[in-house]
Amino acid sequence: MENKLILLAHGDGGRLTHELVTGLFLKHFGNDILARLTDAAALQLDGGRIAITTDAFVINPPFFPGGDIGKLAVCGTVNDLAVSGAEPRYFTASFLIEEGFPLADLERVVASMARTCREAGVEIIAGDTKVVGRGQLDRIFINTTGLGCLPPDRDLGYHRITPGDLVLVNGNLGDHGMAVLARREGFGFEDQIVSDCAALNGIIGELLRALRGIKIMRDLTRGGMATAAKEIAAAAGVDIWLEEQAIPVGAATRGAAEMLGLDPLYLANEGKFMTVITPEEAEDAVALMRAHPLGRDACIIGEVRAGRGNVYLKTALGGTKFLDMLAGAPLPRIC
Amino acid sequence: MENKLILLAHGDGGRLTHELVTGLFLKHFGNDILARLTDAAALQLDGGRIAITTDAFVINPPFFPGGDIGKLAVCGTVNDLAVSGAEPRYFTASFLIEEGFPLADLERVVASMARTCREAGVEIIAGDTKVVGRGQLDRIFINTTGLGCLPPDRDLGYHRITPGDLVLVNGNLGDHGMAVLARREGFGFEDQIVSDCAALNGIIGELLRALRGIKIMRDLTRGGMATAAKEIAAAAGVDIWLEEQAIPVGAATRGAAEMLGLDPLYLANEGKFMTVITPEEAEDAVALMRAHPLGRDACIIGEVRAGRGNVYLKTALGGTKFLDMLAGAPLPRIC
């Protein structure tokens, strides 16, 4: 390790991130809770069953079509709690700001956070602010930590996944990553593609209250849907077979991704989640999602089969493609 | 606010920080818990009484005499919980890293965090890593959020302070700020001054278990002892009278501060706390502290009198000086 340097890919949510987490953080910090590597850590504290998660947001630019770093910093942490089965409640917010950042922009960000908190039903109850000199940080970074309650009967986890389970998503993939990239690079189509940034605790709460057959949920952020599918397959020791033609991607994002040689399955989302569910309840779950504003394009995109942790994509042309985790960082700073 | 820009002083823990917190964050995020503006927020969650605090660490340089950004990121958050009366337990850690940062340096930081966690009896149970491009962040920033248990009988607070109470510190002031400044600017005396960076939950726990007369505790970080005294006086609606000759400052820090025209009372500490306590128990508290390795130079430095929120310093020459919050940022990025 002596001469190795941190690469952008160490932060892209793919293979090198995974190596950093297991080879460095787990090696030194190792404990039973952290070792589970879940979206939110579940713990007992003073009698209560709590979920906690933390996330840093460094998105560039801080204002983008469909949102801003403040909205994102709330939604991202709400969603990590929600997919773990927790009901998000209390948040901390920590601001890192570059000297010379306009106060009016800071107020826009803070007002956006406050609005998103109200919509998601969470409260910011502690915070911190640090200012660093010009050139020592790019405008503004935000860290949020979220606390939620874990209902006693919630039992999501890889151990519950079995062959035959179906795989669902709540809508079009790749819009967030493409919207941010388009705005940043000025490709000219930035008005057509809007980030899907949204707090998912409402729609997820409805699903979890109505259905018992949900095995696991994952939000599809860094690394996109494909990386999440690979992580689920590997952790559960099963294969996941996805149908390319069933996977929803919006026309504008599909077109832009083709033009740029990017795969929407690896682009980040900030308002999409994957659900693995028993086949008996899959149609009910799709119907419930479609009745919610954040699930109108929900659909079944694949199934779980016995296997050894691989993800396969049945292509539109009848072929089969092997999907691995994202490797390399084509799109840094998308969250 | 339209044309105003963020200044370094917005992050120095003094007057402008206070304005940002009350004028912007409280305005938008306002709720009962946040409005208390305590070192750690106390809340009820699923039956448990919990304290939570969050802190970003941007110290420059990341390695300094007496510590590093990793040790600091654990101690700072441990101390915020400890002075609020909580027993620190579970931590999250979020890393912001510049592309090209040496992996070996990251491992030094992570190993230091892990060692400090073990010493303080806390566990890191969730985390996040973001990498940004070269020049978009200065090496490494860390955010920690800490959760602690609040024993049911703990009742620290400004409301308990009354005239006659005494003011204590656990040792020499200003070493952290001066050690970091000396290392950063290369004044040549950096080997003589070592940061006091330490986890205070051990010594504070002993005091709280042994004595009932402790009214409030504060760790003396950004803004130093003087700013903390001013905040306590203002919040409690009393005056605090400090004896300059009683205030402990090490010879090397005193000499360096005089040379540079800095006041040790406004320099940051990372292993010092102020205690306001009934006069009956003050001597016991000093004795308890002096028996602990982190309290060998503990002493009484002043007293509470009826008043209107002012802090006065009785100088060695018999004069009286008025102490206000820190204003301006002579020393950015000391934590």
mmCIF file with all atom_site columns, N, CA, C and O in Angstrom, chain A residues 1 4 6 27-28 31 46 49 55-56 94 100-101 103 107 124 128-130 136 138 143 145 222 333, chain B residues 1 4 6 27-28 31 46 49 55-56 94 100-101 103 107 124 128-130 136 138 143 145 222 333:
data_model
loop_
_atom_site.group_PDB
_atom_site.id
_atom_site.type_symbol
_atom_site.label_atom_id
_atom_site.label_alt_id
_atom_site.label_comp_id
_atom_site.label_asym_id
_atom_site.label_entity_id
_atom_site.label_seq_id
_atom_site.pdbx_PDB_ins_code
_atom_site.Cartn_x
_atom_site.Cartn_y
_atom_site.Cartn_z
_atom_site.occupancy
_atom_site.B_iso_or_equiv
_atom_site.pdbx_formal_charge
_atom_site.auth_seq_id
_atom_site.auth_comp_id
_atom_site.auth_asym_id
_atom_site.auth_atom_id
_atom_site.pdbx_PDB_model_num
ATOM 1   N N  . MET A 1 1   ? 0.833   -1.218 0.000  1.00 0.00 ? 1   MET A N  1
ATOM 2   C CA . MET A 1 1   ? 0.000   0.000  0.000  1.00 0.00 ? 1   MET A CA 1
ATOM 3   C C  . MET A 1 1   ? 0.865   1.265  0.000  1.00 0.00 ? 1   MET A C  1
ATOM 4   O O  . MET A 1 1   ? 0.387   2.353  -0.299 1.00 0.00 ? 1   MET A O  1
ATOM 5   N N  . LYS A 1 4   ? 0.668   3.727  -2.969 1.00 0.00 ? 4   LYS A N  1
ATOM 6   C CA . LYS A 1 4   ? -0.615  3.844  -3.662 1.00 0.00 ? 4   LYS A CA 1
ATOM 7   C C  . LYS A 1 4   ? -1.320  5.132  -3.278 1.00 0.00 ? 4   LYS A C  1
ATOM 8   O O  . LYS A 1 4   ? -1.192  5.626  -2.154 1.00 0.00 ? 4   LYS A O  1
ATOM 9   N N  . ILE A 1 6   ? -5.056  7.490  -3.466 1.00 0.00 ? 6   ILE A N  1
ATOM 10  C CA . ILE A 1 6   ? -6.503  7.429  -3.605 1.00 0.00 ? 6   ILE A CA 1
ATOM 11  C C  . ILE A 1 6   ? -6.885  7.866  -5.023 1.00 0.00 ? 6   ILE A C  1
ATOM 12  O O  . ILE A 1 6   ? -6.411  8.899  -5.504 1.00 0.00 ? 6   ILE A O  1
ATOM 13  N N  . LYS A 1 27  ? -11.114 -3.547 8.427  1.00 0.00 ? 27  LYS A N  1
ATOM 14  C CA . LYS A 1 27  ? -9.924  -4.095 9.088  1.00 0.00 ? 27  LYS A CA 1
ATOM 15  C C  . LYS A 1 27  ? -9.660  -3.370 10.412 1.00 0.00 ? 27  LYS A C  1
ATOM 16  O O  . LYS A 1 27  ? -9.366  -3.982 11.428 1.00 0.00 ? 27  LYS A O  1
ATOM 17  N N  . HIS A 1 28  ? -9.783  -2.044 10.391 1.00 0.00 ? 28  HIS A N  1
ATOM 18  C CA . HIS A 1 28  ? -9.454  -1.275 11.601 1.00 0.00 ? 28  HIS A CA 1
ATOM 19  C C  . HIS A 1 28  ? -10.656 -1.078 12.537 1.00 0.00 ? 28  HIS A C  1
ATOM 20  O O  . HIS A 1 28  ? -10.503 -1.071 13.742 1.00 0.00 ? 28  HIS A O  1
ATOM 21  N N  . ASN A 1 31  ? -16.408 -4.392 13.693 1.00 0.00 ? 31  ASN A N  1
ATOM 22  C CA . ASN A 1 31  ? -17.321 -4.793 14.769 1.00 0.00 ? 31  ASN A CA 1
ATOM 23  C C  . ASN A 1 31  ? -18.547 -5.408 14.099 1.00 0.00 ? 31  ASN A C  1
ATOM 24  O O  . ASN A 1 31  ? -18.733 -5.294 12.878 1.00 0.00 ? 31  ASN A O  1
ATOM 25  N N  . ASP A 1 46  ? -30.276 1.935  24.719 1.00 0.00 ? 46  ASP A N  1
ATOM 26  C CA . ASP A 1 46  ? -31.153 2.286  25.829 1.00 0.00 ? 46  ASP A CA 1
ATOM 27  C C  . ASP A 1 46  ? -32.565 1.725  25.609 1.00 0.00 ? 46  ASP A C  1
ATOM 28  O O  . ASP A 1 46  ? -33.555 2.413  25.832 1.00 0.00 ? 46  ASP A O  1
ATOM 29  N N  . ARG A 1 49  ? -34.866 0.247  19.371 1.00 0.00 ? 49  ARG A N  1
ATOM 30  C CA . ARG A 1 49  ? -34.274 -0.364 18.179 1.00 0.00 ? 49  ARG A CA 1
ATOM 31  C C  . ARG A 1 49  ? -34.165 0.726  17.121 1.00 0.00 ? 49  ARG A C  1
ATOM 32  O O  . ARG A 1 49  ? -35.160 1.258  16.649 1.00 0.00 ? 49  ARG A O  1
ATOM 33  N N  . ASP A 1 55  ? -23.949 10.032 5.384  1.00 0.00 ? 55  ASP A N  1
ATOM 34  C CA . ASP A 1 55  ? -23.615 10.228 3.980  1.00 0.00 ? 55  ASP A CA 1
ATOM 35  C C  . ASP A 1 55  ? -23.041 11.617 3.773  1.00 0.00 ? 55  ASP A C  1
ATOM 36  O O  . ASP A 1 55  ? -23.553 12.593 4.309  1.00 0.00 ? 55  ASP A O  1
ATOM 37  N N  . ALA A 1 56  ? -21.972 11.671 2.990  1.00 0.00 ? 56  ALA A N  1
ATOM 38  C CA . ALA A 1 56  ? -21.417 12.970 2.588  1.00 0.00 ? 56  ALA A CA 1
ATOM 39  C C  . ALA A 1 56  ? -21.872 13.263 1.160  1.00 0.00 ? 56  ALA A C  1
ATOM 40  O O  . ALA A 1 56  ? -21.920 12.361 0.327  1.00 0.00 ? 56  ALA A O  1
ATOM 41  N N  . SER A 1 94  ? -24.136 18.704 8.654  1.00 0.00 ? 94  SER A N  1
ATOM 42  C CA . SER A 1 94  ? -22.826 19.300 8.852  1.00 0.00 ? 94  SER A CA 1
ATOM 43  C C  . SER A 1 94  ? -22.407 19.942 7.529  1.00 0.00 ? 94  SER A C  1
ATOM 44  O O  . SER A 1 94  ? -22.398 19.289 6.495  1.00 0.00 ? 94  SER A O  1
ATOM 45  N N  . GLY A 1 100 ? -16.052 32.644 0.609  1.00 0.00 ? 100 GLY A N  1
ATOM 46  C CA . GLY A 1 100 ? -16.482 33.328 -0.606 1.00 0.00 ? 100 GLY A CA 1
ATOM 47  C C  . GLY A 1 100 ? -17.739 32.752 -1.232 1.00 0.00 ? 100 GLY A C  1
ATOM 48  O O  . GLY A 1 100 ? -18.266 33.309 -2.196 1.00 0.00 ? 100 GLY A O  1
ATOM 49  N N  . PHE A 1 101 ? -18.251 31.656 -0.677 1.00 0.00 ? 101 PHE A N  1
ATOM 50  C CA . PHE A 1 101 ? -19.514 31.092 -1.182 1.00 0.00 ? 101 PHE A CA 1
ATOM 51  C C  . PHE A 1 101 ? -20.627 32.099 -0.882 1.00 0.00 ? 101 PHE A C  1
ATOM 52  O O  . PHE A 1 101 ? -20.710 32.639 0.218  1.00 0.00 ? 101 PHE A O  1
ATOM 53  N N  . LEU A 1 103 ? -23.751 33.850 0.452  1.00 0.00 ? 103 LEU A N  1
ATOM 54  C CA . LEU A 1 103 ? -24.709 33.546 1.525  1.00 0.00 ? 103 LEU A CA 1
ATOM 55  C C  . LEU A 1 103 ? -26.097 33.259 0.964  1.00 0.00 ? 103 LEU A C  1
ATOM 56  O O  . LEU A 1 103 ? -26.839 32.439 1.504  1.00 0.00 ? 103 LEU A O  1
ATOM 57  N N  . GLU A 1 107 ? -28.413 30.064 1.666  1.00 0.00 ? 107 GLU A N  1
ATOM 58  C CA . GLU A 1 107 ? -29.807 30.091 2.127  1.00 0.00 ? 107 GLU A CA 1
ATOM 59  C C  . GLU A 1 107 ? -30.717 29.279 1.200  1.00 0.00 ? 107 GLU A C  1
ATOM 60  O O  . GLU A 1 107 ? -31.632 28.596 1.672  1.00 0.00 ? 107 GLU A O  1
ATOM 61  N N  . ILE A 1 124 ? -34.101 18.191 11.584 1.00 0.00 ? 124 ILE A N  1
ATOM 62  C CA . ILE A 1 124 ? -32.660 18.374 11.791 1.00 0.00 ? 124 ILE A CA 1
ATOM 63  C C  . ILE A 1 124 ? -32.466 18.889 13.206 1.00 0.00 ? 124 ILE A C  1
ATOM 64  O O  . ILE A 1 124 ? -32.942 19.977 13.544 1.00 0.00 ? 124 ILE A O  1
ATOM 65  N N  . ASP A 1 128 ? -23.312 21.349 12.399 1.00 0.00 ? 128 ASP A N  1
ATOM 66  C CA . ASP A 1 128 ? -21.972 21.905 12.525 1.00 0.00 ? 128 ASP A CA 1
ATOM 67  C C  . ASP A 1 128 ? -21.662 22.662 11.235 1.00 0.00 ? 128 ASP A C  1
ATOM 68  O O  . ASP A 1 128 ? -22.197 22.347 10.177 1.00 0.00 ? 128 ASP A O  1
ATOM 69  N N  . THR A 1 129 ? -20.828 23.685 11.363 1.00 0.00 ? 129 THR A N  1
ATOM 70  C CA . THR A 1 129 ? -20.413 24.456 10.186 1.00 0.00 ? 129 THR A CA 1
ATOM 71  C C  . THR A 1 129 ? -18.921 24.681 10.245 1.00 0.00 ? 129 THR A C  1
ATOM 72  O O  . THR A 1 129 ? -18.395 25.138 11.253 1.00 0.00 ? 129 THR A O  1
ATOM 73  N N  . LYS A 1 130 ? -18.243 24.344 9.153  1.00 0.00 ? 130 LYS A N  1
ATOM 74  C CA . LYS A 1 130 ? -16.825 24.669 9.030  1.00 0.00 ? 130 LYS A CA 1
ATOM 75  C C  . LYS A 1 130 ? -16.628 25.463 7.755  1.00 0.00 ? 130 LYS A C  1
ATOM 76  O O  . LYS A 1 130 ? -17.257 25.164 6.729  1.00 0.00 ? 130 LYS A O  1
ATOM 77  N N  . GLN A 1 136 ? -9.627  25.535 -1.113 1.00 0.00 ? 136 GLN A N  1
ATOM 78  C CA . GLN A 1 136 ? -9.385  24.350 -0.281 1.00 0.00 ? 136 GLN A CA 1
ATOM 79  C C  . GLN A 1 136 ? -10.586 23.404 -0.256 1.00 0.00 ? 136 GLN A C  1
ATOM 80  O O  . GLN A 1 136 ? -10.560 22.354 0.401  1.00 0.00 ? 136 GLN A O  1
ATOM 81  N N  . ASP A 1 138 ? -14.339 22.759 -2.978 1.00 0.00 ? 138 ASP A N  1
ATOM 82  C CA . ASP A 1 138 ? -15.112 23.284 -4.106 1.00 0.00 ? 138 ASP A CA 1
ATOM 83  C C  . ASP A 1 138 ? -16.522 23.678 -3.667 1.00 0.00 ? 138 ASP A C  1
ATOM 84  O O  . ASP A 1 138 ? -17.407 22.840 -3.582 1.00 0.00 ? 138 ASP A O  1
ATOM 85  N N  . ASN A 1 143 ? -22.720 16.917 5.014  1.00 0.00 ? 143 ASN A N  1
ATOM 86  C CA . ASN A 1 143 ? -22.845 15.573 5.559  1.00 0.00 ? 143 ASN A CA 1
ATOM 87  C C  . ASN A 1 143 ? -24.131 15.489 6.372  1.00 0.00 ? 143 ASN A C  1
ATOM 88  O O  . ASN A 1 143 ? -24.397 16.354 7.203  1.00 0.00 ? 143 ASN A O  1
ATOM 89  N N  . THR A 1 145 ? -26.442 12.781 8.841  1.00 0.00 ? 145 THR A N  1
ATOM 90  C CA . THR A 1 145 ? -26.597 11.505 9.523  1.00 0.00 ? 145 THR A CA 1
ATOM 91  C C  . THR A 1 145 ? -28.064 11.395 9.903  1.00 0.00 ? 145 THR A C  1
ATOM 92  O O  . THR A 1 145 ? -28.647 12.368 10.374 1.00 0.00 ? 145 THR A O  1
ATOM 93  N N  . ARG A 1 222 ? -24.916 5.524  -6.232 1.00 0.00 ? 222 ARG A N  1
ATOM 94  C CA . ARG A 1 222 ? -23.616 5.297  -6.876 1.00 0.00 ? 222 ARG A CA 1
ATOM 95  C C  . ARG A 1 222 ? -23.495 3.872  -7.393 1.00 0.00 ? 222 ARG A C  1
ATOM 96  O O  . ARG A 1 222 ? -23.781 2.934  -6.658 1.00 0.00 ? 222 ARG A O  1
ATOM 97  N N  . ARG A 1 333 ? -18.515 12.695 -8.371 1.00 0.00 ? 333 ARG A N  1
ATOM 98  C CA . ARG A 1 333 ? -19.285 13.785 -7.763 1.00 0.00 ? 333 ARG A CA 1
ATOM 99  C C  . ARG A 1 333 ? -20.710 13.902 -8.288 1.00 0.00 ? 333 ARG A C  1
ATOM 100 O O  . ARG A 1 333 ? -21.182 14.987 -8.585 1.00 0.00 ? 333 ARG A O  1
ATOM 101 N N  . MET B 1 1   ? -28.961 40.160 2.421  1.00 0.00 ? 1   MET B N  1
ATOM 102 C CA . MET B 1 1   ? -28.029 39.030 2.327  1.00 0.00 ? 1   MET B CA 1
ATOM 103 C C  . MET B 1 1   ? -27.528 38.835 0.887  1.00 0.00 ? 1   MET B C  1
ATOM 104 O O  . MET B 1 1   ? -26.535 38.148 0.651  1.00 0.00 ? 1   MET B O  1
ATOM 105 N N  . LYS B 1 4   ? -23.800 39.139 0.062  1.00 0.00 ? 4   LYS B N  1
ATOM 106 C CA . LYS B 1 4   ? -22.845 38.761 1.099  1.00 0.00 ? 4   LYS B CA 1
ATOM 107 C C  . LYS B 1 4   ? -22.215 37.416 0.791  1.00 0.00 ? 4   LYS B C  1
ATOM 108 O O  . LYS B 1 4   ? -22.840 36.525 0.223  1.00 0.00 ? 4   LYS B O  1
ATOM 109 N N  . ILE B 1 6   ? -19.697 34.106 2.304  1.00 0.00 ? 6   ILE B N  1
ATOM 110 C CA . ILE B 1 6   ? -19.222 33.391 3.487  1.00 0.00 ? 6   ILE B CA 1
ATOM 111 C C  . ILE B 1 6   ? -17.774 33.793 3.760  1.00 0.00 ? 6   ILE B C  1
ATOM 112 O O  . ILE B 1 6   ? -16.934 33.792 2.851  1.00 0.00 ? 6   ILE B O  1
ATOM 113 N N  . LYS B 1 27  ? -33.561 29.567 11.631 1.00 0.00 ? 27  LYS B N  1
ATOM 114 C CA . LYS B 1 27  ? -34.705 30.139 10.914 1.00 0.00 ? 27  LYS B CA 1
ATOM 115 C C  . LYS B 1 27  ? -35.379 29.072 10.051 1.00 0.00 ? 27  LYS B C  1
ATOM 116 O O  . LYS B 1 27  ? -36.606 28.969 10.027 1.00 0.00 ? 27  LYS B O  1
ATOM 117 N N  . HIS B 1 28  ? -34.595 28.299 9.345  1.00 0.00 ? 28  HIS B N  1
ATOM 118 C CA . HIS B 1 28  ? -35.171 27.320 8.421  1.00 0.00 ? 28  HIS B CA 1
ATOM 119 C C  . HIS B 1 28  ? -35.445 25.967 9.066  1.00 0.00 ? 28  HIS B C  1
ATOM 120 O O  . HIS B 1 28  ? -36.442 25.327 8.768  1.00 0.00 ? 28  HIS B O  1
ATOM 121 N N  . ASN B 1 31  ? -36.666 23.836 15.346 1.00 0.00 ? 31  ASN B N  1
ATOM 122 C CA . ASN B 1 31  ? -37.482 22.900 16.117 1.00 0.00 ? 31  ASN B CA 1
ATOM 123 C C  . ASN B 1 31  ? -36.973 22.948 17.557 1.00 0.00 ? 31  ASN B C  1
ATOM 124 O O  . ASN B 1 31  ? -35.920 23.515 17.830 1.00 0.00 ? 31  ASN B O  1
ATOM 125 N N  . ASP B 1 46  ? -37.856 5.762  20.419 1.00 0.00 ? 46  ASP B N  1
ATOM 126 C CA . ASP B 1 46  ? -38.271 4.389  20.683 1.00 0.00 ? 46  ASP B CA 1
ATOM 127 C C  . ASP B 1 46  ? -38.030 4.019  22.149 1.00 0.00 ? 46  ASP B C  1
ATOM 128 O O  . ASP B 1 46  ? -37.555 2.930  22.451 1.00 0.00 ? 46  ASP B O  1
ATOM 129 N N  . ARG B 1 49  ? -33.393 7.339  25.924 1.00 0.00 ? 49  ARG B N  1
ATOM 130 C CA . ARG B 1 49  ? -32.983 8.735  26.038 1.00 0.00 ? 49  ARG B CA 1
ATOM 131 C C  . ARG B 1 49  ? -31.580 8.833  25.455 1.00 0.00 ? 49  ARG B C  1
ATOM 132 O O  . ARG B 1 49  ? -30.640 8.265  26.000 1.00 0.00 ? 49  ARG B O  1
ATOM 133 N N  . ASP B 1 55  ? -19.970 16.557 13.889 1.00 0.00 ? 55  ASP B N  1
ATOM 134 C CA . ASP B 1 55  ? -18.866 17.502 13.756 1.00 0.00 ? 55  ASP B CA 1
ATOM 135 C C  . ASP B 1 55  ? -18.062 17.182 12.508 1.00 0.00 ? 55  ASP B C  1
ATOM 136 O O  . ASP B 1 55  ? -17.765 16.024 12.243 1.00 0.00 ? 55  ASP B O  1
ATOM 137 N N  . ALA B 1 56  ? -17.709 18.237 11.778 1.00 0.00 ? 56  ALA B N  1
ATOM 138 C CA . ALA B 1 56  ? -16.819 18.076 10.629 1.00 0.00 ? 56  ALA B CA 1
ATOM 139 C C  . ALA B 1 56  ? -15.424 18.511 11.045 1.00 0.00 ? 56  ALA B C  1
ATOM 140 O O  . ALA B 1 56  ? -15.261 19.490 11.782 1.00 0.00 ? 56  ALA B O  1
ATOM 141 N N  . SER B 1 94  ? -17.541 9.651  8.213  1.00 0.00 ? 94  SER B N  1
ATOM 142 C CA . SER B 1 94  ? -17.700 9.938  6.794  1.00 0.00 ? 94  SER B CA 1
ATOM 143 C C  . SER B 1 94  ? -16.428 10.622 6.308  1.00 0.00 ? 94  SER B C  1
ATOM 144 O O  . SER B 1 94  ? -15.998 11.623 6.874  1.00 0.00 ? 94  SER B O  1
ATOM 145 N N  . GLY B 1 100 ? -5.569  11.376 -5.151 1.00 0.00 ? 100 GLY B N  1
ATOM 146 C CA . GLY B 1 100 ? -4.117  11.478 -5.014 1.00 0.00 ? 100 GLY B CA 1
ATOM 147 C C  . GLY B 1 100 ? -3.624  11.457 -3.576 1.00 0.00 ? 100 GLY B C  1
ATOM 148 O O  . GLY B 1 100 ? -2.419  11.449 -3.340 1.00 0.00 ? 100 GLY B O  1
ATOM 149 N N  . PHE B 1 101 ? -4.528  11.451 -2.595 1.00 0.00 ? 101 PHE B N  1
ATOM 150 C CA . PHE B 1 101 ? -4.113  11.358 -1.193 1.00 0.00 ? 101 PHE B CA 1
ATOM 151 C C  . PHE B 1 101 ? -3.476  9.977  -0.996 1.00 0.00 ? 101 PHE B C  1
ATOM 152 O O  . PHE B 1 101 ? -4.006  8.970  -1.470 1.00 0.00 ? 101 PHE B O  1
ATOM 153 N N  . LEU B 1 103 ? -2.660  6.417  0.136  1.00 0.00 ? 103 LEU B N  1
ATOM 154 C CA . LEU B 1 103 ? -3.400  5.392  0.873  1.00 0.00 ? 103 LEU B CA 1
ATOM 155 C C  . LEU B 1 103 ? -2.751  5.101  2.221  1.00 0.00 ? 103 LEU B C  1
ATOM 156 O O  . LEU B 1 103 ? -3.435  4.805  3.205  1.00 0.00 ? 103 LEU B O  1
ATOM 157 N N  . GLU B 1 107 ? -4.488  5.164  5.843  1.00 0.00 ? 107 GLU B N  1
ATOM 158 C CA . GLU B 1 107 ? -4.448  4.064  6.824  1.00 0.00 ? 107 GLU B CA 1
ATOM 159 C C  . GLU B 1 107 ? -3.945  4.555  8.179  1.00 0.00 ? 107 GLU B C  1
ATOM 160 O O  . GLU B 1 107 ? -4.454  4.129  9.222  1.00 0.00 ? 107 GLU B O  1
ATOM 161 N N  . ILE B 1 124 ? -17.391 2.499  15.753 1.00 0.00 ? 124 ILE B N  1
ATOM 162 C CA . ILE B 1 124 ? -17.848 3.091  14.491 1.00 0.00 ? 124 ILE B CA 1
ATOM 163 C C  . ILE B 1 124 ? -18.698 2.053  13.779 1.00 0.00 ? 124 ILE B C  1
ATOM 164 O O  . ILE B 1 124 ? -18.212 0.974  13.437 1.00 0.00 ? 124 ILE B O  1
ATOM 165 N N  . ASP B 1 128 ? -19.166 6.397  5.342  1.00 0.00 ? 128 ASP B N  1
ATOM 166 C CA . ASP B 1 128 ? -19.313 6.766  3.934  1.00 0.00 ? 128 ASP B CA 1
ATOM 167 C C  . ASP B 1 128 ? -17.961 7.295  3.459  1.00 0.00 ? 128 ASP B C  1
ATOM 168 O O  . ASP B 1 128 ? -17.176 7.825  4.249  1.00 0.00 ? 128 ASP B O  1
ATOM 169 N N  . THR B 1 129 ? -17.689 7.127  2.169  1.00 0.00 ? 129 THR B N  1
ATOM 170 C CA . THR B 1 129 ? -16.454 7.643  1.583  1.00 0.00 ? 129 THR B CA 1
ATOM 171 C C  . THR B 1 129 ? -16.780 8.339  0.276  1.00 0.00 ? 129 THR B C  1
ATOM 172 O O  . THR B 1 129 ? -17.442 7.761  -0.578 1.00 0.00 ? 129 THR B O  1
ATOM 173 N N  . LYS B 1 130 ? -16.309 9.574  0.138  1.00 0.00 ? 130 LYS B N  1
ATOM 174 C CA . LYS B 1 130 ? -16.428 10.262 -1.143 1.00 0.00 ? 130 LYS B CA 1
ATOM 175 C C  . LYS B 1 130 ? -15.032 10.714 -1.542 1.00 0.00 ? 130 LYS B C  1
ATOM 176 O O  . LYS B 1 130 ? -14.234 11.150 -0.694 1.00 0.00 ? 130 LYS B O  1
ATOM 177 N N  . GLN B 1 136 ? -10.024 20.025 -5.496 1.00 0.00 ? 136 GLN B N  1
ATOM 178 C CA . GLN B 1 136 ? -11.409 20.327 -5.113 1.00 0.00 ? 136 GLN B CA 1
ATOM 179 C C  . GLN B 1 136 ? -11.638 20.146 -3.620 1.00 0.00 ? 136 GLN B C  1
ATOM 180 O O  . GLN B 1 136 ? -12.749 20.360 -3.122 1.00 0.00 ? 136 GLN B O  1
ATOM 181 N N  . ASP B 1 138 ? -8.883  20.004 0.148  1.00 0.00 ? 138 ASP B N  1
ATOM 182 C CA . ASP B 1 138 ? -7.503  19.968 0.623  1.00 0.00 ? 138 ASP B CA 1
ATOM 183 C C  . ASP B 1 138 ? -7.234  18.679 1.404  1.00 0.00 ? 138 ASP B C  1
ATOM 184 O O  . ASP B 1 138 ? -7.528  18.596 2.599  1.00 0.00 ? 138 ASP B O  1
ATOM 185 N N  . ASN B 1 143 ? -16.094 13.645 8.822  1.00 0.00 ? 143 ASN B N  1
ATOM 186 C CA . ASN B 1 143 ? -17.252 14.000 9.646  1.00 0.00 ? 143 ASN B CA 1
ATOM 187 C C  . ASN B 1 143 ? -17.592 12.824 10.549 1.00 0.00 ? 143 ASN B C  1
ATOM 188 O O  . ASN B 1 143 ? -17.671 11.687 10.082 1.00 0.00 ? 143 ASN B O  1
ATOM 189 N N  . THR B 1 145 ? -20.414 11.514 13.581 1.00 0.00 ? 145 THR B N  1
ATOM 190 C CA . THR B 1 145 ? -21.628 11.734 14.356 1.00 0.00 ? 145 THR B CA 1
ATOM 191 C C  . THR B 1 145 ? -21.581 10.730 15.489 1.00 0.00 ? 145 THR B C  1
ATOM 192 O O  . THR B 1 145 ? -21.243 9.565  15.262 1.00 0.00 ? 145 THR B O  1
ATOM 193 N N  . ARG B 1 222 ? -13.247 25.560 19.389 1.00 0.00 ? 222 ARG B N  1
ATOM 194 C CA . ARG B 1 222 ? -13.212 26.812 18.631 1.00 0.00 ? 222 ARG B CA 1
ATOM 195 C C  . ARG B 1 222 ? -13.644 27.995 19.490 1.00 0.00 ? 222 ARG B C  1
ATOM 196 O O  . ARG B 1 222 ? -14.669 27.927 20.148 1.00 0.00 ? 222 ARG B O  1
ATOM 197 N N  . ARG B 1 333 ? -9.231  26.513 10.404 1.00 0.00 ? 333 ARG B N  1
ATOM 198 C CA . ARG B 1 333 ? -8.898  25.084 10.238 1.00 0.00 ? 333 ARG B CA 1
ATOM 199 C C  . ARG B 1 333 ? -8.039  24.526 11.370 1.00 0.00 ? 333 ARG B C  1
ATOM 200 O O  . ARG B 1 333 ? -7.068  23.821 11.132 1.00 0.00 ? 333 ARG B O  1
#
